[in-house]
């Protein structure tokens, strides 16, 4: 994610025109850095019967666990498994979640703070602080920072666009008009413009879905005359808010009109003017400045193909114990390869290699995202230590396997037809079956509670957290002569 620095400059990017956004990138882009130093600490975690020995606690803790978290839950990227970890951690530690009224924050529209259940604008009354924001949204930093403090730990997850396309085509075939019209993914990628129409309902799932979820603007050739679909109309002129580390809610605001007179920037010792007009929107500069902005905001981005390695590094960055990131895969489709490396094309057939190449070209913005954050992950791995990481990953997998054998019937995910308990039956959507879990009988009360946390799907867990934070009130029935329609 670029060089590490002891401070991080966060910038707020609300809905704005593409030119304003790029002008901002060029005038202050070199300030985009982030701090993501490594930490390590083991905390008391699961108390299930385990076949491994726990590492001793350090005499003096080197850091404190991070508990103010913003997780951008991207689609079809293994994010439901990360969400499960956050649900379980927050539930166990009594943390308060920023929850949507239903299950998403107005997606595919940009996130708005008003969509958070129980949120009151500043001055609108007292409220307990939120600790974790983690459910589906299209990222909008300006609104996120109305809900979460600026020193929160921001992270997300990306996946190889070829693997993502395979999963998205199966899952969203009935939702995306482009996918619905195509007889197969191979047929779609052979001639995507025969099926894809920018602005058509649900077609944001069919191209550069990661880029869309991150809330980034699209280059002109990918936009409709009306603008990219689902962008809310903002009656107020867009602004850029710059929040240096430690400034809290006080932010210096730049009005986009100031960018009409671009400030000089130093490049290789020479002063050059930076403005939207000076940037070729068809060049890689557009992508590079977008990635630089993401680097300034996100402390870490996980990579689905290196899921376990990412979890170890996440626990290290958050100062959590390894047990805190040991969990089961969620929302996985039958026959999927979620969490396994598919970056190398050596073992693929010629047909699959062609499909992979076409998927990456069609989703070129997502491919740029993926390559960028794959590089940053491996830079973090190098800093952490390869042999140290391999040892930690082996331990994580051993603990997961032991938990699966202890908690689950068959020790693995099952076809939903075997799941009769509605608390553990995952939501079924798309053409492929979504796998879930059945708990073994005879568990102790303590083990039963922890195994339920591990096996509960995201929708049911969200409902559980909602009921915990907003207990239903008992009211007397209304005396009325007829039933009122909703």
PDB file of C-alpha atoms in Angstrom, residues 16 19-20 23-24 27-28 237-240 242 252-264 273-276:
ATOM      1  CA  UNK A  16     -18.584  14.342  -7.046  1.00  0.00           C
ATOM      2  CA  UNK A  19     -12.921  15.826 -12.910  1.00  0.00           C
ATOM      3  CA  UNK A  20     -13.077  17.194  -9.375  1.00  0.00           C
ATOM      4  CA  UNK A  23      -8.071  17.241  -9.634  1.00  0.00           C
ATOM      5  CA  UNK A  24      -7.946  16.493  -5.947  1.00  0.00           C
ATOM      6  CA  UNK A  27      -2.987  18.398  -6.180  1.00  0.00           C
ATOM      7  CA  UNK A  28      -2.557  16.534  -2.922  1.00  0.00           C
ATOM      8  CA  UNK A 237     -21.658  21.054  -4.192  1.00  0.00           C
ATOM      9  CA  UNK A 238     -19.218  18.237  -3.449  1.00  0.00           C
ATOM     10  CA  UNK A 239     -16.390  18.997  -1.076  1.00  0.00           C
ATOM     11  CA  UNK A 240     -13.192  17.330  -0.033  1.00  0.00           C
ATOM     12  CA  UNK A 242      -8.980  16.277   4.812  1.00  0.00           C
ATOM     13  CA  UNK A 252     -10.154  21.508   6.706  1.00  0.00           C
ATOM     14  CA  UNK A 253     -12.581  21.748   3.787  1.00  0.00           C
ATOM     15  CA  UNK A 254     -11.563  22.387   0.202  1.00  0.00           C
ATOM     16  CA  UNK A 255     -14.259  23.543  -2.171  1.00  0.00           C
ATOM     17  CA  UNK A 256     -13.896  22.079  -5.662  1.00  0.00           C
ATOM     18  CA  UNK A 257     -13.959  25.555  -7.228  1.00  0.00           C
ATOM     19  CA  UNK A 258     -10.515  26.125  -5.765  1.00  0.00           C
ATOM     20  CA  UNK A 259      -9.265  23.426  -8.097  1.00  0.00           C
ATOM     21  CA  UNK A 260      -9.987  25.599 -11.094  1.00  0.00           C
ATOM     22  CA  UNK A 261      -6.693  27.300 -10.289  1.00  0.00           C
ATOM     23  CA  UNK A 262      -4.449  24.272  -9.830  1.00  0.00           C
ATOM     24  CA  UNK A 263      -1.582  24.429  -7.426  1.00  0.00           C
ATOM     25  CA  UNK A 264       1.893  23.490  -8.626  1.00  0.00           C
ATOM     26  CA  UNK A 273       0.484  22.206 -12.911  1.00  0.00           C
ATOM     27  CA  UNK A 274      -1.998  19.541 -11.818  1.00  0.00           C
ATOM     28  CA  UNK A 275      -5.584  19.731 -12.979  1.00  0.00           C
ATOM     29  CA  UNK A 276      -8.228  17.368 -14.267  1.00  0.00           C
TER      30      UNK A 276
END
